[in-house]
Tab-separated table of C-alpha atoms in Angstrom:
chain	number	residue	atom	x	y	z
A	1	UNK	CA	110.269	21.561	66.571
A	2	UNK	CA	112.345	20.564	64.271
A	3	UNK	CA	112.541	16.680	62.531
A	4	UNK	CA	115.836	16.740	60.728
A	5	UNK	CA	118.372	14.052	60.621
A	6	UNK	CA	119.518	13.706	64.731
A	7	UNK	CA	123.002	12.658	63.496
A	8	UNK	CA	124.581	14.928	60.658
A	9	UNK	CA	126.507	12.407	58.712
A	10	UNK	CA	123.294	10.094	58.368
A	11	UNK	CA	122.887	12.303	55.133
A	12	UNK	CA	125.723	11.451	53.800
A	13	UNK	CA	125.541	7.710	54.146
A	14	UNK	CA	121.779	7.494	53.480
A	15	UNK	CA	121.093	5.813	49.715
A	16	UNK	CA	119.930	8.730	47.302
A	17	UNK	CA	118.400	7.505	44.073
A	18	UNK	CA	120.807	7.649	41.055
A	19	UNK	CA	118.722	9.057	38.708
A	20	UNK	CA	118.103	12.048	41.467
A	21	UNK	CA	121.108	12.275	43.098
A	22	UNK	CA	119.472	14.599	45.501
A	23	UNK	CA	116.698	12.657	46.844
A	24	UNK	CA	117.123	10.251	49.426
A	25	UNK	CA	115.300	6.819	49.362
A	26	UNK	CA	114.765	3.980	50.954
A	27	UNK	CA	112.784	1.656	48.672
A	28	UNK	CA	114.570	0.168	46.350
A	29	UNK	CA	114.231	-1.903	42.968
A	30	UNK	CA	113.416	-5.555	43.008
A	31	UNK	CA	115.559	-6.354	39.894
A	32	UNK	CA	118.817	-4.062	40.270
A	33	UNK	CA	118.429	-2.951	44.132
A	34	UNK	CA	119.027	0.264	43.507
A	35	UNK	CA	117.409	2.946	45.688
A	36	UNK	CA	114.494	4.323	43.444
A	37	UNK	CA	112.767	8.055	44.328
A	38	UNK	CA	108.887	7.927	44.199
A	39	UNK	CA	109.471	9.617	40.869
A	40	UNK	CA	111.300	6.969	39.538
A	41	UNK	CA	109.290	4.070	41.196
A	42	UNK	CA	106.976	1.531	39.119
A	43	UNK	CA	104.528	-0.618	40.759
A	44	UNK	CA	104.989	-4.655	39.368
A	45	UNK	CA	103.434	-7.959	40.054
A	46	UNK	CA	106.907	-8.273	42.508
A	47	UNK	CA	107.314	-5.451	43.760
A	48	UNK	CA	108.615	-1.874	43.237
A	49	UNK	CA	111.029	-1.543	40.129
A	50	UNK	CA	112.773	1.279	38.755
A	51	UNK	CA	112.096	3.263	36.013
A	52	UNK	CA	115.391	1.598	34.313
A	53	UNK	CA	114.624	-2.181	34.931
A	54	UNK	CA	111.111	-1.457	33.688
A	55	UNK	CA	112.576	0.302	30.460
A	56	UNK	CA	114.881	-2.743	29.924
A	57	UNK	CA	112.470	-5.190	30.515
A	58	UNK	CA	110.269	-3.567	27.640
A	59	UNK	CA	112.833	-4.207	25.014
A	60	UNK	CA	112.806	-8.091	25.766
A	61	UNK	CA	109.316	-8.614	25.167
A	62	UNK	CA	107.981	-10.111	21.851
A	63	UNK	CA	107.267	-7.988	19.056
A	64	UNK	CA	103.695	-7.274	18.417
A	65	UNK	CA	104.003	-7.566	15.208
A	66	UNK	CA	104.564	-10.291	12.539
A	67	UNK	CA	107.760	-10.291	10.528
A	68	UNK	CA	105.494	-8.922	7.359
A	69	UNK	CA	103.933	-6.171	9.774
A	70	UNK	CA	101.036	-7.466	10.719
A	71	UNK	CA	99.651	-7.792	14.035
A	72	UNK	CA	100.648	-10.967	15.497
A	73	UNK	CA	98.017	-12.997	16.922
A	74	UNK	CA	98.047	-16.239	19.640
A	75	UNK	CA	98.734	-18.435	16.734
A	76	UNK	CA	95.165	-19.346	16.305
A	77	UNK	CA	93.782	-18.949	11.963
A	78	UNK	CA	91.007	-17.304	12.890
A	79	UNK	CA	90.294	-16.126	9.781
A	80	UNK	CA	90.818	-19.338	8.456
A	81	UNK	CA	88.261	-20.893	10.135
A	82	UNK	CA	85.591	-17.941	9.153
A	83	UNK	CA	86.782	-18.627	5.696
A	84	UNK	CA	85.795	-21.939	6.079
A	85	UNK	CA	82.991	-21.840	7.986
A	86	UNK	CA	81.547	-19.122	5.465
A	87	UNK	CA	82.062	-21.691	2.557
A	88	UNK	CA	80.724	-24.476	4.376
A	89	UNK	CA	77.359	-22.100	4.835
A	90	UNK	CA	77.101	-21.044	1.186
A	91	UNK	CA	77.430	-25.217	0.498
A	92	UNK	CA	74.341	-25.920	2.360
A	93	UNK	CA	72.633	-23.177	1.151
A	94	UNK	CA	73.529	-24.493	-2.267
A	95	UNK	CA	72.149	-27.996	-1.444
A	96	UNK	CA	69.131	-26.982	0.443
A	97	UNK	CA	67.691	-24.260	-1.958
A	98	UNK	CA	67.844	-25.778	-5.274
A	99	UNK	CA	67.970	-22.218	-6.908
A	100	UNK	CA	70.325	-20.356	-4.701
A	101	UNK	CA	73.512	-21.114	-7.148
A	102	UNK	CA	72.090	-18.732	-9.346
A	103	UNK	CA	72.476	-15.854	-7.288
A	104	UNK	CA	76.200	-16.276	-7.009
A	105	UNK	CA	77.757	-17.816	-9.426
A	106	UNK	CA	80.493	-16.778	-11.634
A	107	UNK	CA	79.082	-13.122	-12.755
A	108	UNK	CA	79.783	-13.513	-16.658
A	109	UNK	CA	77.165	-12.174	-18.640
A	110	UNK	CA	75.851	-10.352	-15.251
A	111	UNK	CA	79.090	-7.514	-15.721
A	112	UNK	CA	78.321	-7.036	-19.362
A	113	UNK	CA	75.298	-4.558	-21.013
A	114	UNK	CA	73.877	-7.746	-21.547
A	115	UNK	CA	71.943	-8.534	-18.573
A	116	UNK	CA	71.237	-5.900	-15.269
A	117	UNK	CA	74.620	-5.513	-13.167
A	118	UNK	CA	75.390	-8.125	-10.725
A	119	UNK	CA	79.389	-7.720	-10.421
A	120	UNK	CA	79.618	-8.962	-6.645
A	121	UNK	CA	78.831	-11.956	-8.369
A	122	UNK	CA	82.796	-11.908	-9.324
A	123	UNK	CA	83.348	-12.600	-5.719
A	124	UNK	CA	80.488	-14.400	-4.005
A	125	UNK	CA	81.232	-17.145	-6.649
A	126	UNK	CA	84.652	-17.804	-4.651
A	127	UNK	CA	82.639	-18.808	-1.423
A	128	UNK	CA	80.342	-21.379	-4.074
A	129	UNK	CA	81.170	-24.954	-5.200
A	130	UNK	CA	79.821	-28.076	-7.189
A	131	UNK	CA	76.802	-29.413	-5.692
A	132	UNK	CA	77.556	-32.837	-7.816
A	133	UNK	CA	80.902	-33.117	-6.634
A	134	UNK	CA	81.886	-33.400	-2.704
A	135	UNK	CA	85.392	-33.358	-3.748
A	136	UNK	CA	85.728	-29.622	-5.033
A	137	UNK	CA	84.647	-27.917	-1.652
A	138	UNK	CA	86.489	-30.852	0.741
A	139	UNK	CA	90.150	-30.111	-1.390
A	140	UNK	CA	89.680	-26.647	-1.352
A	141	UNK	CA	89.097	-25.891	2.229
A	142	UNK	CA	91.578	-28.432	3.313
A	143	UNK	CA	94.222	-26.387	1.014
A	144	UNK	CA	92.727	-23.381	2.506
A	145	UNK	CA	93.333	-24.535	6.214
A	146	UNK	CA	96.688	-25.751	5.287
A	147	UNK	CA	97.612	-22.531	3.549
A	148	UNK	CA	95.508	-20.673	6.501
A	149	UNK	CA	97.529	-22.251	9.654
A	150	UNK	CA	100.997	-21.000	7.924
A	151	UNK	CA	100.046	-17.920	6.081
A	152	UNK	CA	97.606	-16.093	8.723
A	153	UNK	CA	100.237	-16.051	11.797
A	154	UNK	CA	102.866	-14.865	9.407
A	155	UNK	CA	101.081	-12.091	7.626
A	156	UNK	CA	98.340	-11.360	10.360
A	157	UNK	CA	94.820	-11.321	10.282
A	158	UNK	CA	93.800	-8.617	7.988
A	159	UNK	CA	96.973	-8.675	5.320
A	160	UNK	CA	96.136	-12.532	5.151
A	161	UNK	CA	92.259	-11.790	4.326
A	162	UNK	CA	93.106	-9.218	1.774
A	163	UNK	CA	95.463	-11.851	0.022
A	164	UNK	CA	92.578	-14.370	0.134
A	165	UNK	CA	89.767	-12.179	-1.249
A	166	UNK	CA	92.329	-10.177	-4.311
A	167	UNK	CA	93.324	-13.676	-4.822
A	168	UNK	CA	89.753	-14.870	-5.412
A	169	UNK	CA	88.587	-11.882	-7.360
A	170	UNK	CA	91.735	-12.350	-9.414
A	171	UNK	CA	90.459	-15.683	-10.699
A	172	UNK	CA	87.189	-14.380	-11.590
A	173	UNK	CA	88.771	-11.470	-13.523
A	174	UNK	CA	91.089	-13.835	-15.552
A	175	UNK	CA	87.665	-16.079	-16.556
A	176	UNK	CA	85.853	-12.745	-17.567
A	177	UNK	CA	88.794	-12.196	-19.490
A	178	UNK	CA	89.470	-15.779	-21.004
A	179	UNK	CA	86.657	-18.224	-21.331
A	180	UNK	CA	82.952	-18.108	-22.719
A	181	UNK	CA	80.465	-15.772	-20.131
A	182	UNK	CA	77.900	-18.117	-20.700
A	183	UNK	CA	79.793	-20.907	-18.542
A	184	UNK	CA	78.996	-20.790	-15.376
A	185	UNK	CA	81.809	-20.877	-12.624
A	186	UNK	CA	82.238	-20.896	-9.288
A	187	UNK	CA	84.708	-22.235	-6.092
A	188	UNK	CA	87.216	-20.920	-4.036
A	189	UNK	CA	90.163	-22.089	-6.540
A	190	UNK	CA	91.507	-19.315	-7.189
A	191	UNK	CA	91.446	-18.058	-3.817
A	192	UNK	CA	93.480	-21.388	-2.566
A	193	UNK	CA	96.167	-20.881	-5.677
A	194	UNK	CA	96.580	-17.809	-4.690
A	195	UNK	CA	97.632	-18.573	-1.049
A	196	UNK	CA	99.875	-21.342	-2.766
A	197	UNK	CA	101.741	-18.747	-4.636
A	198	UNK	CA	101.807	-16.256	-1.178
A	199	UNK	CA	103.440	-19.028	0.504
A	200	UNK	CA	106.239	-19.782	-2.587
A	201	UNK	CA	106.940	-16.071	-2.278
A	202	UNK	CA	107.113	-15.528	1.383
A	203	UNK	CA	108.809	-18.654	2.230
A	204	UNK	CA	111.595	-17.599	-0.636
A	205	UNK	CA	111.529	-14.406	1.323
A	206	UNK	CA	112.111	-15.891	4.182
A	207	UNK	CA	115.286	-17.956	2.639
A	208	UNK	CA	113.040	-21.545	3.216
A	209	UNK	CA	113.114	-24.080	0.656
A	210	UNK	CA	110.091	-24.081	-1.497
A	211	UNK	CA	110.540	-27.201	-3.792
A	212	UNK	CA	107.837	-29.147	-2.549
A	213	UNK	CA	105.689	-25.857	-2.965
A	214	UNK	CA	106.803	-25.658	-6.784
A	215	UNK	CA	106.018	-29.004	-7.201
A	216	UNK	CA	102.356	-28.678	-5.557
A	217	UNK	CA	101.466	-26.154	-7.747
A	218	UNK	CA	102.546	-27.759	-10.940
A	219	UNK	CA	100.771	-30.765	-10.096
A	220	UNK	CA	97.573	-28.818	-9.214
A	221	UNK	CA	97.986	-26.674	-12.341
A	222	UNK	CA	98.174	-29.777	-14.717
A	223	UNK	CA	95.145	-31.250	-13.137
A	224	UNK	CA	93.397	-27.959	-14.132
A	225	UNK	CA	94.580	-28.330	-17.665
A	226	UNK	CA	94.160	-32.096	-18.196
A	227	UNK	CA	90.614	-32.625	-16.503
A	228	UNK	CA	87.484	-30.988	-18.584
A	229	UNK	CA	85.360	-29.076	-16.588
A	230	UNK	CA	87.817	-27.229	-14.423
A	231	UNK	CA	88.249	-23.687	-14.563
A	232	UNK	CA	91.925	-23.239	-15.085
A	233	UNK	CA	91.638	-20.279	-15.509
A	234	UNK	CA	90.930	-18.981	-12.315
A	235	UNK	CA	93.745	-21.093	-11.287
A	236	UNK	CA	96.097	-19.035	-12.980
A	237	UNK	CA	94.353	-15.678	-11.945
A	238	UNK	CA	94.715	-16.241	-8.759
A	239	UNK	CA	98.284	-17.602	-9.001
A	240	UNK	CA	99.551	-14.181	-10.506
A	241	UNK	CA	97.685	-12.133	-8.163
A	242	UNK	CA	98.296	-14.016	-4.908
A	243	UNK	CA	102.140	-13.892	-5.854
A	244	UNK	CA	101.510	-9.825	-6.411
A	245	UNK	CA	99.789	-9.573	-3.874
A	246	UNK	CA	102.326	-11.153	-1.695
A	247	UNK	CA	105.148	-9.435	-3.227
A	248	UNK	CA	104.102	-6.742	-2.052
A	249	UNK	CA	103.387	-7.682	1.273
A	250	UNK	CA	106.786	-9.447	1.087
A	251	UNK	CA	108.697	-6.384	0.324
A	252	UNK	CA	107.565	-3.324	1.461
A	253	UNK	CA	110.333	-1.528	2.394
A	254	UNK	CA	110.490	-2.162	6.591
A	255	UNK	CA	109.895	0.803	9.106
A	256	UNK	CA	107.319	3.135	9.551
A	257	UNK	CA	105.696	3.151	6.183
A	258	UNK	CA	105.890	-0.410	5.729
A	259	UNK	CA	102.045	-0.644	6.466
A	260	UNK	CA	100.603	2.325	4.225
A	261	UNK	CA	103.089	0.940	1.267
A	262	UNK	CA	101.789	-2.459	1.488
A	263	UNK	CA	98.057	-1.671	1.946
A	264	UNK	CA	98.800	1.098	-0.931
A	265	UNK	CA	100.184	-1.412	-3.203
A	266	UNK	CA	97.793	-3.865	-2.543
A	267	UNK	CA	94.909	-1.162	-3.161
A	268	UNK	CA	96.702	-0.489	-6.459
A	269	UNK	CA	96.066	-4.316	-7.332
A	270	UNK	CA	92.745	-4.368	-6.221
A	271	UNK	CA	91.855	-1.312	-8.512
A	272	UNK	CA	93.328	-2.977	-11.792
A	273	UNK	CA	91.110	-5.922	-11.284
A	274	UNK	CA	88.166	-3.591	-10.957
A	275	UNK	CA	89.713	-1.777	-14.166
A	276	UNK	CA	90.160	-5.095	-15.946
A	277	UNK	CA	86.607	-6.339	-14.895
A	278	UNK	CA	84.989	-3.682	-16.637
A	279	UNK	CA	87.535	-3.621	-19.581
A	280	UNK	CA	86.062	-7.530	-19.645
A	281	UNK	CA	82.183	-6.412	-19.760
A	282	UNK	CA	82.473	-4.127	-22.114
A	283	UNK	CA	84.063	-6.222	-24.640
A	284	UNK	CA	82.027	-9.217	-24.666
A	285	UNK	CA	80.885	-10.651	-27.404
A	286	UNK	CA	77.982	-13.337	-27.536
């Protein structure tokens, strides 16, 4: 028996999919209501679409990724808040065990031949702050979440936590480098200058008008210099190498490589702070 078309010219008028001219459909798309094959079909919350549709529909959603190449992220600093919450820890810590400052403070003396090898210490003093002073911990993680809720959406999650911690170890490198290793020194300064200096750079990148940036880190710096018993130094530090570090970030060349130069680059920063922390030890004289 056969079950072709009763009426000859039914072939003719029947709707054929355009993609496959010679296969006749009947479903069509829900966006374009074109006759789609089962080849060509695609399954959506309403309805069948074409392959087409579902092709152009692609192109019109959001980037995944940041303008800086990073992965963007519902908005949320959630690395901010760790940041925070990690500082807020060490602070109790600080205040409950008399002692426990002395495990993380600025590493000084503990980098040099002087004294057995602690040079973590060079970053676990950026999570650390004055026990005798509420003040240093409140501005700095209020700068940080400040810095945090602009920075972290626009660079991503992990390019905004690798700016934070260079930034950090920057500061201790430039007081191995400047001041007595004696002094004690710790607090998440030079993390927050550096994320001052990322967001001069990347908003100038951008084409946004940084005065009031300037201005906020001149003031800031001047305090540093004016006040005794602030570490301007690791101001500074991590000034220069949260404006590298953000350089870098800021102008990687865009496209496919954009990721491995910027993670290369800031690698290559990371390594001459290493290079400059031992340089440091081994030329300190008591």
């Amino acid at each position: 028996m056969s079950y072709g078309l009763s009426n000859p010219n039914q072939a003719a008028q029947a709707p054929v999919c355009p993609r496959h001219p010679d296969r006749i459909s009947y479903v069509t798309c829900q966006r374009c209501l074109r006759p789609a094959c089962p080849e060509c079909q695609v399954t959506a919350a309403v309805g069948t679409q074409c392959v087409d549709c579902v092709r152009e529909a692609n192109k019109q959603l959001p980037s995944t990724r940041t303008v800086f190449g990073g992965k963007a992220t519902d908005g949320r600093p959630l690395v901010t808040y760790v940041l925070i919450a990690i500082n807020v820890v060490v602070f109790a810590l600080q205040m409950i065990l008399r002692d426990f400052s002395d495990y993380v403070v600025y590493a000084g003396l503990y980098t040099s031949p002087y004294l057995e090898p602690e040079p973590w210490r060079m970053l676990t003093s950026t999570f650390a702050h004055s026990t005798t002073f509420i003040g240093h911990i409140a501005f700095n993680m209020y700068a940080l979440y400040i810095c945090g809720r602009v920075l972290e959406p626009m660079l991503g999650r992990l390019r905004f936590l690798a700016l934070y911690l260079a930034s950090g170890l920057g500061g201790s490198v430039a007081v191995l480098l400047i001041t007595d290793p004696r002094v004690p020194v710790l607090g998440a300064s030079g993390a927050v200058f550096g994320l001052f200096a990322a967001m001069f750079v990347l908003l100038r990148a951008r084409g946004v008008q940084t005065m009031q940036i300037v201005i906020l880190i001149a003031i800031n710096l001047a305090i540093g210099f004016i006040i005794p018993g602030i570490a301007w130094e690791a101001h500074v530090g991590g000034l220069v190498v949260g404006a590298a570090t953000a350089a870098v970030m800021a102008h990687a060349p865009k496209g496919k490589q954009q990721a491995l130069m910027q993670w290369a680059g800031t690698a290559l920063l990371v390594l001459l702070l290493c290079a400059l922390t031992f340089y440091g030890a081994a030329n300190i004289r008591l």
